[in-house]
């Protein structure tokens, strides 16, 4: 069974641009979450989608947005990039919507804003 | 609000010796607790979880963790460390009252196992 796939693996963008990151969950998983990992702030929750509906949103500005498609694939978008948005963005998928199932993470997208 | 503390930024241990990586949490109600490991330039890999039942949880690669409700701790342990265990370890908590999947992570502990 294929794992969580994130594309692209690496991105370099200029301040002010926008970026879209993609995540394909494990087959059959309907819950997708996004996390930002930085050396200073650690791992922070961005948002979670289940069956195309956003269920939770972390404490990030409105420049960060996401969506989920009917095939459970998810995208996140960051507009008007800032230097501080440089981070590893991790996507995780889960089989169910209750809290007992563990999340499986992709390898992440390393975003560098210059 | 839920939070996780990993009080040690780094743990050093000799190969073959037992290891402990500490984790304490704060959450409303009973928690779901998880340990993940991260190798360089990789995502997080699930090790084990506590949902309910036996306080000693066994996971992948010989790791185990002990849930202590009175001390609100969930320390990760392994009887005999391997050099290949060297990595970054994260403890995470999810509240049972949280309808979603939001995991709150600790700051991570770097485990260094020396030959």
PDB file of N, CA and C in Angstrom, chain B residues 55-104:
ATOM      1  N   UNK B  55      -1.442   0.385  30.821  1.00  0.00           N
ATOM      2  CA  UNK B  55      -0.632   1.601  30.834  1.00  0.00           C
ATOM      3  C   UNK B  55       0.692   1.442  30.101  1.00  0.00           C
ATOM      4  N   UNK B  56       1.160   0.212  29.920  1.00  0.00           N
ATOM      5  CA  UNK B  56       2.398  -0.031  29.187  1.00  0.00           C
ATOM      6  C   UNK B  56       2.045  -0.399  27.749  1.00  0.00           C
ATOM      7  N   UNK B  57       2.513   0.425  26.842  1.00  0.00           N
ATOM      8  CA  UNK B  57       2.191   0.244  25.431  1.00  0.00           C
ATOM      9  C   UNK B  57       3.456  -0.180  24.691  1.00  0.00           C
ATOM     10  N   UNK B  58       3.347  -1.204  23.894  1.00  0.00           N
ATOM     11  CA  UNK B  58       4.498  -1.657  23.086  1.00  0.00           C
ATOM     12  C   UNK B  58       4.303  -1.209  21.648  1.00  0.00           C
ATOM     13  N   UNK B  59       5.424  -0.786  21.030  1.00  0.00           N
ATOM     14  CA  UNK B  59       5.320  -0.282  19.666  1.00  0.00           C
ATOM     15  C   UNK B  59       6.365  -0.890  18.758  1.00  0.00           C
ATOM     16  N   UNK B  60       6.686  -0.130  17.719  1.00  0.00           N
ATOM     17  CA  UNK B  60       7.620  -0.595  16.695  1.00  0.00           C
ATOM     18  C   UNK B  60       9.054  -0.536  17.187  1.00  0.00           C
ATOM     19  N   UNK B  61       9.894  -1.391  16.583  1.00  0.00           N
ATOM     20  CA  UNK B  61      11.354  -1.367  16.772  1.00  0.00           C
ATOM     21  C   UNK B  61      11.774  -1.539  18.228  1.00  0.00           C
ATOM     22  N   UNK B  62      10.977  -2.213  19.045  1.00  0.00           N
ATOM     23  CA  UNK B  62      11.337  -2.488  20.426  1.00  0.00           C
ATOM     24  C   UNK B  62      11.045  -1.371  21.404  1.00  0.00           C
ATOM     25  N   UNK B  63      10.420  -0.296  20.920  1.00  0.00           N
ATOM     26  CA  UNK B  63      10.068   0.814  21.799  1.00  0.00           C
ATOM     27  C   UNK B  63       8.792   0.506  22.581  1.00  0.00           C
ATOM     28  N   UNK B  64       8.719   1.095  23.761  1.00  0.00           N
ATOM     29  CA  UNK B  64       7.518   1.016  24.574  1.00  0.00           C
ATOM     30  C   UNK B  64       7.352   2.331  25.315  1.00  0.00           C
ATOM     31  N   UNK B  65       6.152   2.554  25.832  1.00  0.00           N
ATOM     32  CA  UNK B  65       5.899   3.787  26.570  1.00  0.00           C
ATOM     33  C   UNK B  65       4.947   3.487  27.713  1.00  0.00           C
ATOM     34  N   UNK B  66       5.131   4.228  28.788  1.00  0.00           N
ATOM     35  CA  UNK B  66       4.296   4.014  29.967  1.00  0.00           C
ATOM     36  C   UNK B  66       3.434   5.237  30.226  1.00  0.00           C
ATOM     37  N   UNK B  67       2.143   5.027  30.246  1.00  0.00           N
ATOM     38  CA  UNK B  67       1.178   6.081  30.537  1.00  0.00           C
ATOM     39  C   UNK B  67       0.996   6.181  32.039  1.00  0.00           C
ATOM     40  N   UNK B  68       1.183   7.382  32.584  1.00  0.00           N
ATOM     41  CA  UNK B  68       0.992   7.608  34.011  1.00  0.00           C
ATOM     42  C   UNK B  68       0.018   8.768  34.176  1.00  0.00           C
ATOM     43  N   UNK B  69      -1.206   8.444  34.525  1.00  0.00           N
ATOM     44  CA  UNK B  69      -2.243   9.463  34.570  1.00  0.00           C
ATOM     45  C   UNK B  69      -2.004  10.469  35.690  1.00  0.00           C
ATOM     46  N   UNK B  70      -1.550  10.010  36.836  1.00  0.00           N
ATOM     47  CA  UNK B  70      -1.367  10.908  37.979  1.00  0.00           C
ATOM     48  C   UNK B  70      -0.238  11.907  37.727  1.00  0.00           C
ATOM     49  N   UNK B  71       0.767  11.471  36.982  1.00  0.00           N
ATOM     50  CA  UNK B  71       1.884  12.362  36.657  1.00  0.00           C
ATOM     51  C   UNK B  71       1.724  12.994  35.279  1.00  0.00           C
ATOM     52  N   UNK B  72       0.655  12.709  34.619  1.00  0.00           N
ATOM     53  CA  UNK B  72       0.389  13.182  33.239  1.00  0.00           C
ATOM     54  C   UNK B  72       1.641  13.033  32.375  1.00  0.00           C
ATOM     55  N   UNK B  73       2.183  11.825  32.395  1.00  0.00           N
ATOM     56  CA  UNK B  73       3.396  11.561  31.620  1.00  0.00           C
ATOM     57  C   UNK B  73       3.201  10.382  30.688  1.00  0.00           C
ATOM     58  N   UNK B  74       4.043  10.342  29.681  1.00  0.00           N
ATOM     59  CA  UNK B  74       4.005   9.258  28.678  1.00  0.00           C
ATOM     60  C   UNK B  74       5.427   9.101  28.157  1.00  0.00           C
ATOM     61  N   UNK B  75       6.298   8.588  28.981  1.00  0.00           N
ATOM     62  CA  UNK B  75       7.722   8.474  28.643  1.00  0.00           C
ATOM     63  C   UNK B  75       7.976   7.303  27.691  1.00  0.00           C
ATOM     64  N   UNK B  76       8.849   7.544  26.731  1.00  0.00           N
ATOM     65  CA  UNK B  76       9.231   6.529  25.746  1.00  0.00           C
ATOM     66  C   UNK B  76      10.475   5.800  26.247  1.00  0.00           C
ATOM     67  N   UNK B  77      10.467   4.489  26.101  1.00  0.00           N
ATOM     68  CA  UNK B  77      11.592   3.702  26.631  1.00  0.00           C
ATOM     69  C   UNK B  77      11.991   2.612  25.642  1.00  0.00           C
ATOM     70  N   UNK B  78      13.245   2.182  25.786  1.00  0.00           N
ATOM     71  CA  UNK B  78      13.727   1.024  25.043  1.00  0.00           C
ATOM     72  C   UNK B  78      14.796   0.362  25.894  1.00  0.00           C
ATOM     73  N   UNK B  79      14.745  -0.945  26.074  1.00  0.00           N
ATOM     74  CA  UNK B  79      15.679  -1.624  26.974  1.00  0.00           C
ATOM     75  C   UNK B  79      17.136  -1.561  26.516  1.00  0.00           C
ATOM     76  N   UNK B  80      17.358  -1.579  25.200  1.00  0.00           N
ATOM     77  CA  UNK B  80      18.722  -1.618  24.694  1.00  0.00           C
ATOM     78  C   UNK B  80      18.806  -0.760  23.431  1.00  0.00           C
ATOM     79  N   UNK B  81      19.489   0.372  23.518  1.00  0.00           N
ATOM     80  CA  UNK B  81      19.533   1.318  22.400  1.00  0.00           C
ATOM     81  C   UNK B  81      20.455   0.848  21.285  1.00  0.00           C
ATOM     82  N   UNK B  82      20.086   1.214  20.053  1.00  0.00           N
ATOM     83  CA  UNK B  82      20.900   0.953  18.873  1.00  0.00           C
ATOM     84  C   UNK B  82      21.359   2.285  18.281  1.00  0.00           C
ATOM     85  N   UNK B  83      22.512   2.257  17.620  1.00  0.00           N
ATOM     86  CA  UNK B  83      22.984   3.472  16.955  1.00  0.00           C
ATOM     87  C   UNK B  83      21.934   3.976  15.959  1.00  0.00           C
ATOM     88  N   UNK B  84      21.254   3.057  15.312  1.00  0.00           N
ATOM     89  CA  UNK B  84      20.239   3.411  14.320  1.00  0.00           C
ATOM     90  C   UNK B  84      18.994   4.052  14.941  1.00  0.00           C
ATOM     91  N   UNK B  85      18.882   4.059  16.268  1.00  0.00           N
ATOM     92  CA  UNK B  85      17.771   4.740  16.928  1.00  0.00           C
ATOM     93  C   UNK B  85      17.998   6.250  16.988  1.00  0.00           C
ATOM     94  N   UNK B  86      19.188   6.704  16.650  1.00  0.00           N
ATOM     95  CA  UNK B  86      19.498   8.128  16.692  1.00  0.00           C
ATOM     96  C   UNK B  86      18.583   8.873  15.721  1.00  0.00           C
ATOM     97  N   UNK B  87      17.794   9.788  16.257  1.00  0.00           N
ATOM     98  CA  UNK B  87      16.791  10.508  15.463  1.00  0.00           C
ATOM     99  C   UNK B  87      16.128  11.533  16.369  1.00  0.00           C
ATOM    100  N   UNK B  88      15.130  12.209  15.799  1.00  0.00           N
ATOM    101  CA  UNK B  88      14.347  13.203  16.540  1.00  0.00           C
ATOM    102  C   UNK B  88      13.011  12.575  16.916  1.00  0.00           C
ATOM    103  N   UNK B  89      12.664  12.633  18.185  1.00  0.00           N
ATOM    104  CA  UNK B  89      11.457  11.984  18.693  1.00  0.00           C
ATOM    105  C   UNK B  89      10.453  13.025  19.172  1.00  0.00           C
ATOM    106  N   UNK B  90       9.200  12.810  18.766  1.00  0.00           N
ATOM    107  CA  UNK B  90       8.133  13.725  19.127  1.00  0.00           C
ATOM    108  C   UNK B  90       7.023  12.987  19.863  1.00  0.00           C
ATOM    109  N   UNK B  91       6.588  13.592  20.962  1.00  0.00           N
ATOM    110  CA  UNK B  91       5.412  13.139  21.680  1.00  0.00           C
ATOM    111  C   UNK B  91       4.246  14.030  21.257  1.00  0.00           C
ATOM    112  N   UNK B  92       3.049  13.452  21.150  1.00  0.00           N
ATOM    113  CA  UNK B  92       1.884  14.231  20.724  1.00  0.00           C
ATOM    114  C   UNK B  92       0.653  13.794  21.505  1.00  0.00           C
ATOM    115  N   UNK B  93      -0.265  14.726  21.680  1.00  0.00           N
ATOM    116  CA  UNK B  93      -1.506  14.455  22.402  1.00  0.00           C
ATOM    117  C   UNK B  93      -2.692  14.926  21.577  1.00  0.00           C
ATOM    118  N   UNK B  94      -3.764  14.175  21.684  1.00  0.00           N
ATOM    119  CA  UNK B  94      -5.039  14.562  21.081  1.00  0.00           C
ATOM    120  C   UNK B  94      -6.094  14.404  22.154  1.00  0.00           C
ATOM    121  N   UNK B  95      -6.925  15.417  22.308  1.00  0.00           N
ATOM    122  CA  UNK B  95      -7.973  15.347  23.321  1.00  0.00           C
ATOM    123  C   UNK B  95      -9.127  14.479  22.844  1.00  0.00           C
ATOM    124  N   UNK B  96      -9.683  13.690  23.743  1.00  0.00           N
ATOM    125  CA  UNK B  96     -10.853  12.880  23.383  1.00  0.00           C
ATOM    126  C   UNK B  96     -12.067  13.739  23.123  1.00  0.00           C
ATOM    127  N   UNK B  97     -12.038  14.963  23.632  1.00  0.00           N
ATOM    128  CA  UNK B  97     -13.186  15.833  23.432  1.00  0.00           C
ATOM    129  C   UNK B  97     -13.062  16.624  22.138  1.00  0.00           C
ATOM    130  N   UNK B  98     -11.906  16.503  21.489  1.00  0.00           N
ATOM    131  CA  UNK B  98     -11.689  17.220  20.245  1.00  0.00           C
ATOM    132  C   UNK B  98     -12.274  16.406  19.105  1.00  0.00           C
ATOM    133  N   UNK B  99     -13.213  16.987  18.420  1.00  0.00           N
ATOM    134  CA  UNK B  99     -13.894  16.233  17.371  1.00  0.00           C
ATOM    135  C   UNK B  99     -12.999  15.951  16.183  1.00  0.00           C
ATOM    136  N   UNK B 100     -11.937  16.691  16.079  1.00  0.00           N
ATOM    137  CA  UNK B 100     -11.101  16.524  14.898  1.00  0.00           C
ATOM    138  C   UNK B 100      -9.835  15.770  15.176  1.00  0.00           C
ATOM    139  N   UNK B 101      -8.877  15.984  14.320  1.00  0.00           N
ATOM    140  CA  UNK B 101      -7.644  15.213  14.325  1.00  0.00           C
ATOM    141  C   UNK B 101      -6.461  16.037  14.804  1.00  0.00           C
ATOM    142  N   UNK B 102      -6.722  17.162  15.485  1.00  0.00           N
ATOM    143  CA  UNK B 102      -5.625  18.049  15.800  1.00  0.00           C
ATOM    144  C   UNK B 102      -4.690  17.416  16.817  1.00  0.00           C
ATOM    145  N   UNK B 103      -3.465  17.203  16.375  1.00  0.00           N
ATOM    146  CA  UNK B 103      -2.419  16.723  17.269  1.00  0.00           C
ATOM    147  C   UNK B 103      -1.608  17.911  17.757  1.00  0.00           C
ATOM    148  N   UNK B 104      -1.327  17.928  19.050  1.00  0.00           N
ATOM    149  CA  UNK B 104      -0.414  18.920  19.598  1.00  0.00           C
ATOM    150  C   UNK B 104       0.888  18.215  19.930  1.00  0.00           C
TER     151      UNK B 104
END
